[in-house]
Amino acid sequence: MINDCSTSQPAAGIYLLGEAITCFDCHSDQGTCNDGECDGAVCIKMETSNKDNGSLKVIHSTVRQTLLFSERRTVHKGCGDEIEESGCQQSGFGSKWTSRCVCERSLCNGDAALIAAGLEPSSGTITSSMPITQLALLSFVLFFIAVSCSLLLINTLCVHCC
C-alpha cells in the first residue's frame, strides 16, 4: 500500500487486490454509531463489553440509544488497509468480551448490514446458553448422581429382599 503524503489516509484505490470502499468511521461509548466515513480495503467493527453484561448486545434501533449504566459497551467502526476474510471473532480477556467483525462491501460495518449478512446476531436472537464444556461437565455430574442413586436403591432392595 502506498500512502499519500498530503493526507493520513492511503491514496485512493491503491490497495492490494481491490479498490477502496467506504465504511462508517465512528467511536461510541454509548452503544452504537453509524456515522462518519472513511475509505479502505475492508470495513471493521470492534465492540468491547463487560462480561457481567451477559453477552454482547446489538442495539440498532434509535429508540434504545440510552443504555443502562451497568451495561458498558464501546463500539469503534473504521477501515482496514489490508484485505481480510469477512467474518466475526469474539474473545474474552479478563472481565471483557471483545468482538471484531470484518466485511468487504461499502458501509457493511453498519449494525443492520452486519445482522443482514449473518455476521452478527440480532438482539432478539442472543441466547445466554452455557458453553459446551460447562454443559458437558454438568451432564457428567448429573449422570454420576443418577447412577449412584440407582446403585444405592438396588443395594437396598437386595439387602431387604435377599
Coordinates of C-alpha atoms in Angstrom, one line a residue:
M1 CA 0.0 0.0 0.0
I2 CA 1.3 3.5 -0.9
N3 CA 0.5 6.4 1.4
D4 CA -0.3 9.8 0.1
C5 CA 2.0 12.3 1.9
S6 CA -0.6 15.1 2.0
T7 CA -3.2 13.1 4.0
S8 CA -3.1 10.5 6.7
Q9 CA -5.3 8.2 4.5
P10 CA -3.9 5.9 1.8
A11 CA -4.0 7.1 -1.8
A12 CA -7.4 6.4 -3.3
G13 CA -7.7 3.0 -5.0
I14 CA -4.2 1.7 -4.1
Y15 CA -5.0 -1.5 -2.2
L16 CA -3.7 -4.9 -2.7
L17 CA -6.2 -6.9 -4.8
G18 CA -9.1 -4.4 -4.6
E19 CA -10.5 -0.9 -4.7
A20 CA -11.2 1.3 -1.8
I21 CA -14.6 1.0 -0.2
T22 CA -16.5 3.5 2.0
C23 CA -17.1 2.5 5.6
F24 CA -18.6 4.0 8.7
D25 CA -15.9 5.7 10.8
C26 CA -17.1 6.4 14.4
H27 CA -16.4 5.7 18.1
S28 CA -19.1 5.5 20.8
D29 CA -19.2 4.8 24.5
Q30 CA -23.0 5.0 24.4
G31 CA -23.7 1.8 22.5
T32 CA -23.7 2.0 18.7
C33 CA -22.9 4.5 16.0
N34 CA -23.4 4.7 12.2
D35 CA -21.9 8.0 11.2
G36 CA -18.7 9.3 9.7
E37 CA -16.9 7.9 6.7
C38 CA -13.5 6.5 5.7
D39 CA -12.1 4.7 2.7
G40 CA -10.2 1.4 3.0
A41 CA -9.8 -2.2 1.7
V42 CA -12.3 -3.6 4.4
C43 CA -14.7 -2.3 6.9
I44 CA -14.2 -3.1 10.6
K45 CA -16.4 -3.0 13.7
M46 CA -14.9 -3.6 17.1
E47 CA -17.0 -3.9 20.2
T48 CA -16.0 -4.3 23.8
S49 CA -18.3 -5.1 26.6
N50 CA -18.1 -6.2 30.3
K51 CA -18.6 -10.0 30.7
D52 CA -21.1 -9.4 33.5
N53 CA -23.4 -7.8 30.9
G54 CA -24.2 -11.4 29.8
S55 CA -23.3 -11.2 26.2
L56 CA -22.6 -8.6 23.6
K57 CA -25.9 -7.0 22.6
V58 CA -26.6 -5.3 19.3
I59 CA -28.8 -2.3 19.7
H60 CA -29.8 -1.0 16.3
S61 CA -33.0 1.0 16.9
T62 CA -32.7 4.7 17.6
V63 CA -35.4 4.3 20.4
R64 CA -32.9 2.3 22.6
Q65 CA -29.9 4.7 22.4
T66 CA -29.9 5.2 26.2
L67 CA -28.2 2.3 27.8
L68 CA -28.2 1.2 31.5
F69 CA -25.1 2.4 33.4
S70 CA -24.3 -1.3 34.2
E71 CA -24.1 -2.1 30.5
R72 CA -20.8 -0.7 29.4
R73 CA -20.1 -1.1 25.7
T74 CA -17.6 0.6 23.5
V75 CA -18.0 0.5 19.7
H76 CA -15.4 1.5 17.2
K77 CA -16.0 1.4 13.4
G78 CA -13.5 2.2 10.8
C79 CA -11.5 1.0 7.8
G80 CA -8.7 -1.5 7.4
D81 CA -6.0 -1.1 4.8
E82 CA -5.3 -4.9 4.3
I83 CA -7.6 -7.4 2.6
E84 CA -9.1 -9.8 5.2
E85 CA -11.7 -12.5 5.1
S86 CA -15.2 -11.4 6.1
G87 CA -16.3 -12.7 9.5
C88 CA -16.6 -12.0 13.2
Q89 CA -14.4 -13.2 16.0
Q90 CA -15.3 -13.0 19.7
S91 CA -12.8 -13.4 22.5
G92 CA -12.8 -12.9 26.3
F93 CA -9.9 -11.3 28.2
G94 CA -10.2 -10.7 31.9
S95 CA -13.5 -9.1 32.6
K96 CA -14.1 -8.0 29.0
W97 CA -15.6 -9.5 25.9
T98 CA -14.3 -8.3 22.5
S99 CA -15.9 -8.8 19.2
R100 CA -14.2 -7.9 15.8
C101 CA -16.2 -8.0 12.6
V102 CA -14.6 -7.5 9.1
C103 CA -16.6 -7.1 5.8
E104 CA -15.7 -6.2 2.2
R105 CA -18.6 -4.1 0.9
S106 CA -19.3 -0.4 1.2
L107 CA -20.9 0.6 4.5
C108 CA -21.2 -3.0 5.6
N109 CA -20.0 -2.3 9.1
G110 CA -23.3 -0.7 10.0
D111 CA -25.4 -2.6 12.6
A112 CA -28.2 -3.5 10.2
A113 CA -25.8 -4.6 7.4
L114 CA -23.9 -6.9 9.8
I115 CA -27.1 -8.5 11.0
A116 CA -28.4 -8.9 7.5
A117 CA -25.2 -10.6 6.3
G118 CA -25.3 -13.0 9.2
L119 CA -22.0 -11.8 10.7
E120 CA -23.6 -10.6 13.9
P121 CA -26.7 -11.8 15.8
S122 CA -29.7 -9.5 16.2
S123 CA -30.6 -8.5 19.7
G124 CA -33.6 -10.9 19.6
T125 CA -31.5 -14.0 18.8
I126 CA -28.8 -13.7 21.5
T127 CA -29.0 -16.6 23.9
S128 CA -27.5 -16.9 27.3
S129 CA -26.7 -20.6 26.9
M130 CA -23.8 -22.3 28.7
P131 CA -20.6 -23.0 26.8
I132 CA -20.3 -26.6 25.6
T133 CA -17.6 -27.6 28.2
Q134 CA -19.8 -26.4 31.1
L135 CA -22.8 -28.2 29.6
A136 CA -20.8 -31.5 29.3
L137 CA -19.5 -31.2 32.8
L138 CA -23.0 -30.6 34.2
S139 CA -24.3 -33.6 32.2
F140 CA -21.5 -35.8 33.6
V141 CA -22.2 -34.7 37.2
L142 CA -26.0 -35.4 36.8
F143 CA -25.2 -38.8 35.2
F144 CA -22.9 -39.7 38.1
I145 CA -25.6 -38.7 40.7
A146 CA -28.3 -40.7 38.9
V147 CA -26.0 -43.8 38.7
S148 CA -25.1 -43.5 42.4
C149 CA -28.7 -43.3 43.4
S150 CA -29.6 -46.2 41.3
L151 CA -26.9 -48.4 42.8
L152 CA -28.0 -47.4 46.3
L153 CA -31.6 -48.3 45.5
I154 CA -30.5 -51.7 44.1
N155 CA -28.3 -52.4 47.1
T156 CA -31.2 -51.5 49.5
L157 CA -33.6 -53.8 47.7
C158 CA -31.1 -56.7 47.6
V159 CA -30.4 -56.4 51.3
H160 CA -34.1 -56.3 52.3
C161 CA -35.3 -59.0 49.8
C162 CA -32.4 -61.5 49.8

